[in-house]
JSON list of C-alpha atoms in Angstrom, two decimals:
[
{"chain": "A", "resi": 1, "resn": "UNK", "atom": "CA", "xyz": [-94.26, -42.28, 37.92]},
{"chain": "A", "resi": 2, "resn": "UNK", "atom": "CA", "xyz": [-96.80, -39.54, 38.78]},
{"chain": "A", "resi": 3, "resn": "UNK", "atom": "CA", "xyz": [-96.53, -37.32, 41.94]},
{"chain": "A", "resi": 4, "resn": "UNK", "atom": "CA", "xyz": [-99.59, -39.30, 43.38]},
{"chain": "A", "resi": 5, "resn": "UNK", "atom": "CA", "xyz": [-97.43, -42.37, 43.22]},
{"chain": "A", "resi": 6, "resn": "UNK", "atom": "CA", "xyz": [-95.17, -41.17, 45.39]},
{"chain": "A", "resi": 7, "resn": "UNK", "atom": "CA", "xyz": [-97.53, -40.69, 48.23]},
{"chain": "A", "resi": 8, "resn": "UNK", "atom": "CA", "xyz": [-98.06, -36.94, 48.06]},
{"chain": "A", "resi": 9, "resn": "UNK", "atom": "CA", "xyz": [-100.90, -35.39, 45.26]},
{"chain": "A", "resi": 10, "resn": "UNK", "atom": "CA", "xyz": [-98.69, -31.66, 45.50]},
{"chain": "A", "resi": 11, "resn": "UNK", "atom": "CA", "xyz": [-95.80, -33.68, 43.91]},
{"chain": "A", "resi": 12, "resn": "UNK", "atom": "CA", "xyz": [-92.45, -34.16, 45.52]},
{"chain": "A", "resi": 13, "resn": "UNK", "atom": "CA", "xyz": [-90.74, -30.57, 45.12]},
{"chain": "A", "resi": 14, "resn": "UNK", "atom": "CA", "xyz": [-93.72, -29.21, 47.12]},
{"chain": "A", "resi": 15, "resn": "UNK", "atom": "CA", "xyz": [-93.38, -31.71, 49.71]},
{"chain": "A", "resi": 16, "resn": "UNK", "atom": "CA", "xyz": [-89.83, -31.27, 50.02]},
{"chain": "A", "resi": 17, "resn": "UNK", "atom": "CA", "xyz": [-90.71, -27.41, 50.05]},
{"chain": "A", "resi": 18, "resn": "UNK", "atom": "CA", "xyz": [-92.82, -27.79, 52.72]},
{"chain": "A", "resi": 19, "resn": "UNK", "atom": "CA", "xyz": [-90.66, -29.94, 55.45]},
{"chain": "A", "resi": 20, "resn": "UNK", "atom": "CA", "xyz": [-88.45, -27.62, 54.77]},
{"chain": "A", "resi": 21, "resn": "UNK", "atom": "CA", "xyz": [-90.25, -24.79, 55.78]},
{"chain": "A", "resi": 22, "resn": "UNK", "atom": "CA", "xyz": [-91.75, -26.67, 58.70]},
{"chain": "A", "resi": 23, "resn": "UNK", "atom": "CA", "xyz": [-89.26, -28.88, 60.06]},
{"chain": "A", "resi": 24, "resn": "UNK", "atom": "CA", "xyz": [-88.30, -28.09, 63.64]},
{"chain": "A", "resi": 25, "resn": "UNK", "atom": "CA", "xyz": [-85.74, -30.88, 64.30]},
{"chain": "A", "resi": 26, "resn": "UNK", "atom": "CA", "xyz": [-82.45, -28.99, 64.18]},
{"chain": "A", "resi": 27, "resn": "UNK", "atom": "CA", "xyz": [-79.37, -31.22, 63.62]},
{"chain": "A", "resi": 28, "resn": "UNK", "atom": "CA", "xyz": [-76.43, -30.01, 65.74]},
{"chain": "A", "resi": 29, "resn": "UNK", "atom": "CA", "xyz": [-72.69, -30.21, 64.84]},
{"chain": "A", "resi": 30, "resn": "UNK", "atom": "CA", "xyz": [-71.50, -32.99, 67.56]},
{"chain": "A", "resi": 31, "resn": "UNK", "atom": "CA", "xyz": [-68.92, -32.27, 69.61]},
{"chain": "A", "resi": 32, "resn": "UNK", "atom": "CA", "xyz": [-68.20, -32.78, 73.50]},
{"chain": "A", "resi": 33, "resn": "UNK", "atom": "CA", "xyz": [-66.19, -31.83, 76.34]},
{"chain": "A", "resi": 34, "resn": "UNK", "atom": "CA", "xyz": [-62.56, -32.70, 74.69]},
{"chain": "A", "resi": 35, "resn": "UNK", "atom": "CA", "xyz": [-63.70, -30.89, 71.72]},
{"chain": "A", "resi": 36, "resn": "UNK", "atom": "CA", "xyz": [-65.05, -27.77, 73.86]},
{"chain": "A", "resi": 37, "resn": "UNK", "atom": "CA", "xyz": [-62.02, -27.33, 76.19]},
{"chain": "A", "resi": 38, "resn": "UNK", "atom": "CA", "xyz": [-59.43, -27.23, 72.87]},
{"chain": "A", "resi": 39, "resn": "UNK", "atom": "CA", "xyz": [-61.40, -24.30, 71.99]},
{"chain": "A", "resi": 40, "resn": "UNK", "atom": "CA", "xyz": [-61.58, -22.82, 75.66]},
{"chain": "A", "resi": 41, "resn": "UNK", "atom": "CA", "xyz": [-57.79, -23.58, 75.50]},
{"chain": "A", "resi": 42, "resn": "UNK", "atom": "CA", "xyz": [-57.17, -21.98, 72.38]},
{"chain": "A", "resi": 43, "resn": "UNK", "atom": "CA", "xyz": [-59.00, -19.05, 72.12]},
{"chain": "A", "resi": 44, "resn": "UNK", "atom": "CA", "xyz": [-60.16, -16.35, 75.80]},
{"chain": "A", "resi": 45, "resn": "UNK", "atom": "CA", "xyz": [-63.12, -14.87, 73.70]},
{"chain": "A", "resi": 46, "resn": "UNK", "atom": "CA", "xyz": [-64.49, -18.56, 73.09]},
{"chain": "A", "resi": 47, "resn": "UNK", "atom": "CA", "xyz": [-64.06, -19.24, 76.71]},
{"chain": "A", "resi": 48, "resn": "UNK", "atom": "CA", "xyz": [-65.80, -16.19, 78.04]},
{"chain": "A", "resi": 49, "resn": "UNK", "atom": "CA", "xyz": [-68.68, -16.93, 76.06]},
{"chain": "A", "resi": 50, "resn": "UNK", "atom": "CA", "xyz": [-68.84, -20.69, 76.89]},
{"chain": "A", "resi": 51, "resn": "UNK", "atom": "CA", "xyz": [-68.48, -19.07, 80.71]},
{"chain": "A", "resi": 52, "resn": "UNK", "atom": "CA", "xyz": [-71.45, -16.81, 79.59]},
{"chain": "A", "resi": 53, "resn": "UNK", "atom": "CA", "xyz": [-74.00, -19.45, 77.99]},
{"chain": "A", "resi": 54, "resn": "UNK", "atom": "CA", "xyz": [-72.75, -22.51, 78.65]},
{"chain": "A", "resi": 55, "resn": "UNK", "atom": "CA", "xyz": [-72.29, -25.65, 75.33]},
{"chain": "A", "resi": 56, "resn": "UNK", "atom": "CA", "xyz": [-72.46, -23.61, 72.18]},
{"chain": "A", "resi": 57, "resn": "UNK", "atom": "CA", "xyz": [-74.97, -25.92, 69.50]},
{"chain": "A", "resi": 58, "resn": "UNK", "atom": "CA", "xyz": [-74.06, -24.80, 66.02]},
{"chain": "A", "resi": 59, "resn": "UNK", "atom": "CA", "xyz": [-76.83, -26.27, 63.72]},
{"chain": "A", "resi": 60, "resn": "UNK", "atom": "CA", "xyz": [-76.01, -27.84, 60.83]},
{"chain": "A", "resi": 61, "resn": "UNK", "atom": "CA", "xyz": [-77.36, -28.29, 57.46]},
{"chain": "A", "resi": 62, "resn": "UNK", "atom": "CA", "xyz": [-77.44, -32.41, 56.42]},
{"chain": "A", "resi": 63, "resn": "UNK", "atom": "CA", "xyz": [-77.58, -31.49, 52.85]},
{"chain": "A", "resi": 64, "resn": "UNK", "atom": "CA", "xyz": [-74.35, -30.46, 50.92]},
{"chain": "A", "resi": 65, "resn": "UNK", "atom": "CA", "xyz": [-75.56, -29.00, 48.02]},
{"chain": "A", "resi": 66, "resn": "UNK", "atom": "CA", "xyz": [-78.60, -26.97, 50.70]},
{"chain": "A", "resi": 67, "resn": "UNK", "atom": "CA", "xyz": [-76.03, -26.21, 52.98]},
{"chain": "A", "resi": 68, "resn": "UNK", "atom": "CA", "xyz": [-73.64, -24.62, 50.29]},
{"chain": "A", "resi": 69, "resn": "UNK", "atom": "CA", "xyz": [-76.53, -22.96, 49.31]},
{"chain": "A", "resi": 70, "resn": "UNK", "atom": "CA", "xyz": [-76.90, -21.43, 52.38]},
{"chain": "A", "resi": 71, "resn": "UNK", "atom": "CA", "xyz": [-73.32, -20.01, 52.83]},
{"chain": "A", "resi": 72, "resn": "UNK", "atom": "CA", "xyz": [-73.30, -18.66, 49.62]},
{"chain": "A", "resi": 73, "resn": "UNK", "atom": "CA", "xyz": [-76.10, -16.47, 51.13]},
{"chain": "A", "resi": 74, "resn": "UNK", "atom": "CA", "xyz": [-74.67, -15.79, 54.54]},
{"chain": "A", "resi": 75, "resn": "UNK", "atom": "CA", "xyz": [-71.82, -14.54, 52.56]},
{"chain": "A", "resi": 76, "resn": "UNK", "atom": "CA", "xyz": [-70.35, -10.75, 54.28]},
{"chain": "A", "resi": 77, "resn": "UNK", "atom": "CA", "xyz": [-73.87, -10.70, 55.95]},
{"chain": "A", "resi": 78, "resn": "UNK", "atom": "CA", "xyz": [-74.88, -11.24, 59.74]},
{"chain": "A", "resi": 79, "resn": "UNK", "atom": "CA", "xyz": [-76.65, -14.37, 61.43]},
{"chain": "A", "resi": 80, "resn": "UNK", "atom": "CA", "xyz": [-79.84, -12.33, 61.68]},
{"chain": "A", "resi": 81, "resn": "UNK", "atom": "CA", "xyz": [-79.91, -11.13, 58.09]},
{"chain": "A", "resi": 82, "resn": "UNK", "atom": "CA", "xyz": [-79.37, -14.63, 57.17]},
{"chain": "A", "resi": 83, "resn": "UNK", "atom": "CA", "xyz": [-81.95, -16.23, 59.07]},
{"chain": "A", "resi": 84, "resn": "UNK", "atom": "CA", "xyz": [-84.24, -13.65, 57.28]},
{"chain": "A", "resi": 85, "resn": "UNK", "atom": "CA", "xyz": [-82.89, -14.29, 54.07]},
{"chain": "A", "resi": 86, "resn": "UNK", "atom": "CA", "xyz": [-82.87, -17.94, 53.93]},
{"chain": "A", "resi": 87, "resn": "UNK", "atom": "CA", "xyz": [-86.70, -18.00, 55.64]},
{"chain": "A", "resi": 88, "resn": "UNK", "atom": "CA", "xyz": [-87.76, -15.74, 52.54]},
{"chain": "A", "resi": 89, "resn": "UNK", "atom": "CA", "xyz": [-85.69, -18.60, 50.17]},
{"chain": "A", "resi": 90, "resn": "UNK", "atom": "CA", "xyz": [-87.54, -21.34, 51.19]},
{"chain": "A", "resi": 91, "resn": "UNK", "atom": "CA", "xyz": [-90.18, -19.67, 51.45]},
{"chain": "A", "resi": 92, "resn": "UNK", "atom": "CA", "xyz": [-90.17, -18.99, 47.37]},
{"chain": "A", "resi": 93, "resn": "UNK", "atom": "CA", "xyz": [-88.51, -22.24, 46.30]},
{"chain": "A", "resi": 94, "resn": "UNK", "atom": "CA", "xyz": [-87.01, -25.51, 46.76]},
{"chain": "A", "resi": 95, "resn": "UNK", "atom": "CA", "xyz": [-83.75, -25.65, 46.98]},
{"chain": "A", "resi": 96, "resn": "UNK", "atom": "CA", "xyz": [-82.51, -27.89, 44.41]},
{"chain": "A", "resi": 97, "resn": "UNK", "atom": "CA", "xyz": [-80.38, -26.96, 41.49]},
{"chain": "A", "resi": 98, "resn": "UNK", "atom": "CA", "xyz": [-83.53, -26.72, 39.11]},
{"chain": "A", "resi": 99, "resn": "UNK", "atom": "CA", "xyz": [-85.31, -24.55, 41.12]},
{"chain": "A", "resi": 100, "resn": "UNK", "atom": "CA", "xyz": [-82.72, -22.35, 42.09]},
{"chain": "A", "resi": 101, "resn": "UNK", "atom": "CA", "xyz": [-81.14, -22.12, 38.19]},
{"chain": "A", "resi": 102, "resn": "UNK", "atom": "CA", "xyz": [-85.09, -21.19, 37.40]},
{"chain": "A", "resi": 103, "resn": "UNK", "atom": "CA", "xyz": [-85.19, -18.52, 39.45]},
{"chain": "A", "resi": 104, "resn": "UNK", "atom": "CA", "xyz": [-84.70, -14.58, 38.14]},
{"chain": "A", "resi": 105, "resn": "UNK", "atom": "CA", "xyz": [-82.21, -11.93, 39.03]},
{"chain": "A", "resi": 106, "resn": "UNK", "atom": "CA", "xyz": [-85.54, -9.99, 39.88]},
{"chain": "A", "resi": 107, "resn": "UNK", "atom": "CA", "xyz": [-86.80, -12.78, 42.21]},
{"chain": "A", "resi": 108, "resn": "UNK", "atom": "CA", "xyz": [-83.25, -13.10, 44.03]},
{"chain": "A", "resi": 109, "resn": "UNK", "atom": "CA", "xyz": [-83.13, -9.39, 44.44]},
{"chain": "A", "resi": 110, "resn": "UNK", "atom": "CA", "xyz": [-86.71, -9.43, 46.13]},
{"chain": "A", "resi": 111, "resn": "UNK", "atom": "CA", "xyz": [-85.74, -11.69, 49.45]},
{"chain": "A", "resi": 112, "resn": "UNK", "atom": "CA", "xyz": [-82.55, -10.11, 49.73]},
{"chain": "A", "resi": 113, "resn": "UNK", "atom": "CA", "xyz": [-79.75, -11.74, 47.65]},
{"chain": "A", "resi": 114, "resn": "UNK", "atom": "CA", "xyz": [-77.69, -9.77, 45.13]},
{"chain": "A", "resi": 115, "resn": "UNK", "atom": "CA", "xyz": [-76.84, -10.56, 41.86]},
{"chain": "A", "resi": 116, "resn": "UNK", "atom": "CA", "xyz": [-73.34, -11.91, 42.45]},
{"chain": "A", "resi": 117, "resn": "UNK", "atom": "CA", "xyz": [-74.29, -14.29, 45.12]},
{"chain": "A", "resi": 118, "resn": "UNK", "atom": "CA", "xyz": [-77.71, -15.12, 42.82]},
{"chain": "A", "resi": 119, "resn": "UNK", "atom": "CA", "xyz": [-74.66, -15.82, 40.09]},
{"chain": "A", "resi": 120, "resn": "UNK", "atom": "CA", "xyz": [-73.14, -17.67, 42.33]},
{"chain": "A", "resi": 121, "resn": "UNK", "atom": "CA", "xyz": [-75.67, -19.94, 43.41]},
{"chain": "A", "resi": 122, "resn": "UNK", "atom": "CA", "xyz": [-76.69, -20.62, 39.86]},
{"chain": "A", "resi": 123, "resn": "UNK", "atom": "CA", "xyz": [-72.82, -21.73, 38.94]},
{"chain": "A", "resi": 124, "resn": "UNK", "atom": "CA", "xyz": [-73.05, -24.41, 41.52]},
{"chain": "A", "resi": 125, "resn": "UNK", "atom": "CA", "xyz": [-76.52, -25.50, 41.03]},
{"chain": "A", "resi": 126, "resn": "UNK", "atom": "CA", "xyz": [-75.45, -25.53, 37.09]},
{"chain": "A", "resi": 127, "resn": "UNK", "atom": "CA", "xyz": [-72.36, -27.64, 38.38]},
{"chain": "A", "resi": 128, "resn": "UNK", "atom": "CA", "xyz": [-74.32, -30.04, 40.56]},
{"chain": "A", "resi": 129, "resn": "UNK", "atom": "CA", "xyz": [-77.11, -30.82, 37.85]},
{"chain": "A", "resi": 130, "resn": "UNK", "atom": "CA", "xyz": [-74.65, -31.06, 34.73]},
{"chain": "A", "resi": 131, "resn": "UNK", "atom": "CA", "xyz": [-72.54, -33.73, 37.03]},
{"chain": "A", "resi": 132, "resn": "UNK", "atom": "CA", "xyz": [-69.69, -31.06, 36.71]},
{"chain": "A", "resi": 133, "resn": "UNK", "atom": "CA", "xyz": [-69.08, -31.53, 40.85]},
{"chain": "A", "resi": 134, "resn": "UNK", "atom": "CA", "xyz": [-70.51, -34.96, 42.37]},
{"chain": "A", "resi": 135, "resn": "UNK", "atom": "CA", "xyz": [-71.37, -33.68, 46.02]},
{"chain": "A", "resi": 136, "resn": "UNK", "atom": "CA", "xyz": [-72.52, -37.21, 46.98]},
{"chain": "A", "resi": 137, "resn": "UNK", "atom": "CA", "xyz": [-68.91, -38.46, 45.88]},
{"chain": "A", "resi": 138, "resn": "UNK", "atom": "CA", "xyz": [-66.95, -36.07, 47.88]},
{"chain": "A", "resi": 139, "resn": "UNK", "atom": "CA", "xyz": [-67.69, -37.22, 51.38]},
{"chain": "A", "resi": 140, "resn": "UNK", "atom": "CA", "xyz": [-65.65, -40.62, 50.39]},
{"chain": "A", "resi": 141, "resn": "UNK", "atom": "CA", "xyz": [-62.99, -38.05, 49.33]},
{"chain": "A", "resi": 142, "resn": "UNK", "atom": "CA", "xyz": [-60.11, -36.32, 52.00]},
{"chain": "A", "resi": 143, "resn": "UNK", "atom": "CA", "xyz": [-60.52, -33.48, 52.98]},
{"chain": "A", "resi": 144, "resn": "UNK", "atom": "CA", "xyz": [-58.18, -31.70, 51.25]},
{"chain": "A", "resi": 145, "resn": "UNK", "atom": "CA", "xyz": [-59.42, -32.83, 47.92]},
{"chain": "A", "resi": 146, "resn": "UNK", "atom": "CA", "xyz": [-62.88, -31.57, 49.39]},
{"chain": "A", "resi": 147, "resn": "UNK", "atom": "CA", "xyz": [-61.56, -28.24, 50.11]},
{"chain": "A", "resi": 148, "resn": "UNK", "atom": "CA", "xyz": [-59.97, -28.03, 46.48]},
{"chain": "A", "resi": 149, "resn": "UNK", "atom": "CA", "xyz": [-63.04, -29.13, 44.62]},
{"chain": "A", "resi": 150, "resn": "UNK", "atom": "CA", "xyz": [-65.22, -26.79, 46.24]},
{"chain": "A", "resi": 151, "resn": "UNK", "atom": "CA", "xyz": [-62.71, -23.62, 45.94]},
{"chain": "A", "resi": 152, "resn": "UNK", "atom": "CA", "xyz": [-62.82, -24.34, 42.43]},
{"chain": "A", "resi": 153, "resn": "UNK", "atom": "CA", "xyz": [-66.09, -23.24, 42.23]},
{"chain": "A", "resi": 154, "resn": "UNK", "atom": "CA", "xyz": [-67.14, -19.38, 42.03]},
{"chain": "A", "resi": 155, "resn": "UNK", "atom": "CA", "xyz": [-68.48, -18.09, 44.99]},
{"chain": "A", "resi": 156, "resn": "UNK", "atom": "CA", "xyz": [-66.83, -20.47, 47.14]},
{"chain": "A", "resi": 157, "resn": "UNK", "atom": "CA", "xyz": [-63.71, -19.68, 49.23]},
{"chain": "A", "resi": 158, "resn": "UNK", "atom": "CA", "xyz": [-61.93, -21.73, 51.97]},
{"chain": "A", "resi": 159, "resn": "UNK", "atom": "CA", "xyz": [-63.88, -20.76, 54.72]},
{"chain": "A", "resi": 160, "resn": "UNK", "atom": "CA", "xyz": [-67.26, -21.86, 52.57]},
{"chain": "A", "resi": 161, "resn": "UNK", "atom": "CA", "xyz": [-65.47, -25.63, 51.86]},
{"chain": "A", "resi": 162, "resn": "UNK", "atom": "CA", "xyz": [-64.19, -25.55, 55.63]}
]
């Protein structure tokens, strides 16, 4: 099948490239009132700042394998440096395992990812396209089991599989 069969002449990596770049439609995490006032409950600095600004949306990535991706490079780094890290990412590439196992230390290193987290994200891309980890298959799988397979990668702690 050629890239004009499937509807777009740039082929689908650069489509995929671009609605990534220019998708607006943010995907929240869904949770409601119950979920809020456990929190509130729980923890005074949560409740001061849902006093302050009201529902808290925390966006979410639909993807597993993008949104892995993405944690591996917010990694020990602020919100703001990660927005700017991850616009320059998709900016450069796809983010699929090919494309990200393709890329060079030198090209991480330009938008702002060092070499451990470009190692990193090249172990679980390498895992993902070698079959080594099924991400589709884990969501069928409890979490616990979720947690374990994903700690067994490099680069990926507890908080990442959380």
């Amino acid at each position: 099948m050629c890239s004009s069969d499937l509807g777009y002449a740039g082929g689908i990596d650069k489509k995929r490239e671009l609605l990534q770049i220019e998708s607006k439609e943010r995907i929240y995490f869904p949770y409601g009132e119950k979920e809020t006032d456990e929190l509130v409950d729980a923890c005074p600095d949560f409740s001061e700042l849902v006093k302050k600004r009201g529902h808290i949306y925390r966006p979410l990535l639909p993807d597993v394998f993008t949104a892995l991706v993405n944690n591996i490079v917010g990694q020990q780094i602020s919100m703001k440096a990660l927005s700017t890290v991850w616009d320059r990412l998709i900016k450069k590439t796809v983010i699929t395992p090919e494309a990200l196992i393709s890329m060079t230390d030198s090209s991480y290193s330009k938008i702002g990812i060092s070499g451990r987290k470009a190692s990193y994200i090249r172990t679980l891309s390498e895992q993902v396209q070698n079959h080594a980890i099924d991400l589709d298959g884990l969501k069928l799988e409890p979490d616990d089991r979720v947690s374990e397979t994903l700690c067994s990668i490099k680069g990926i702690g507890e908080w990442t599989a959380e």
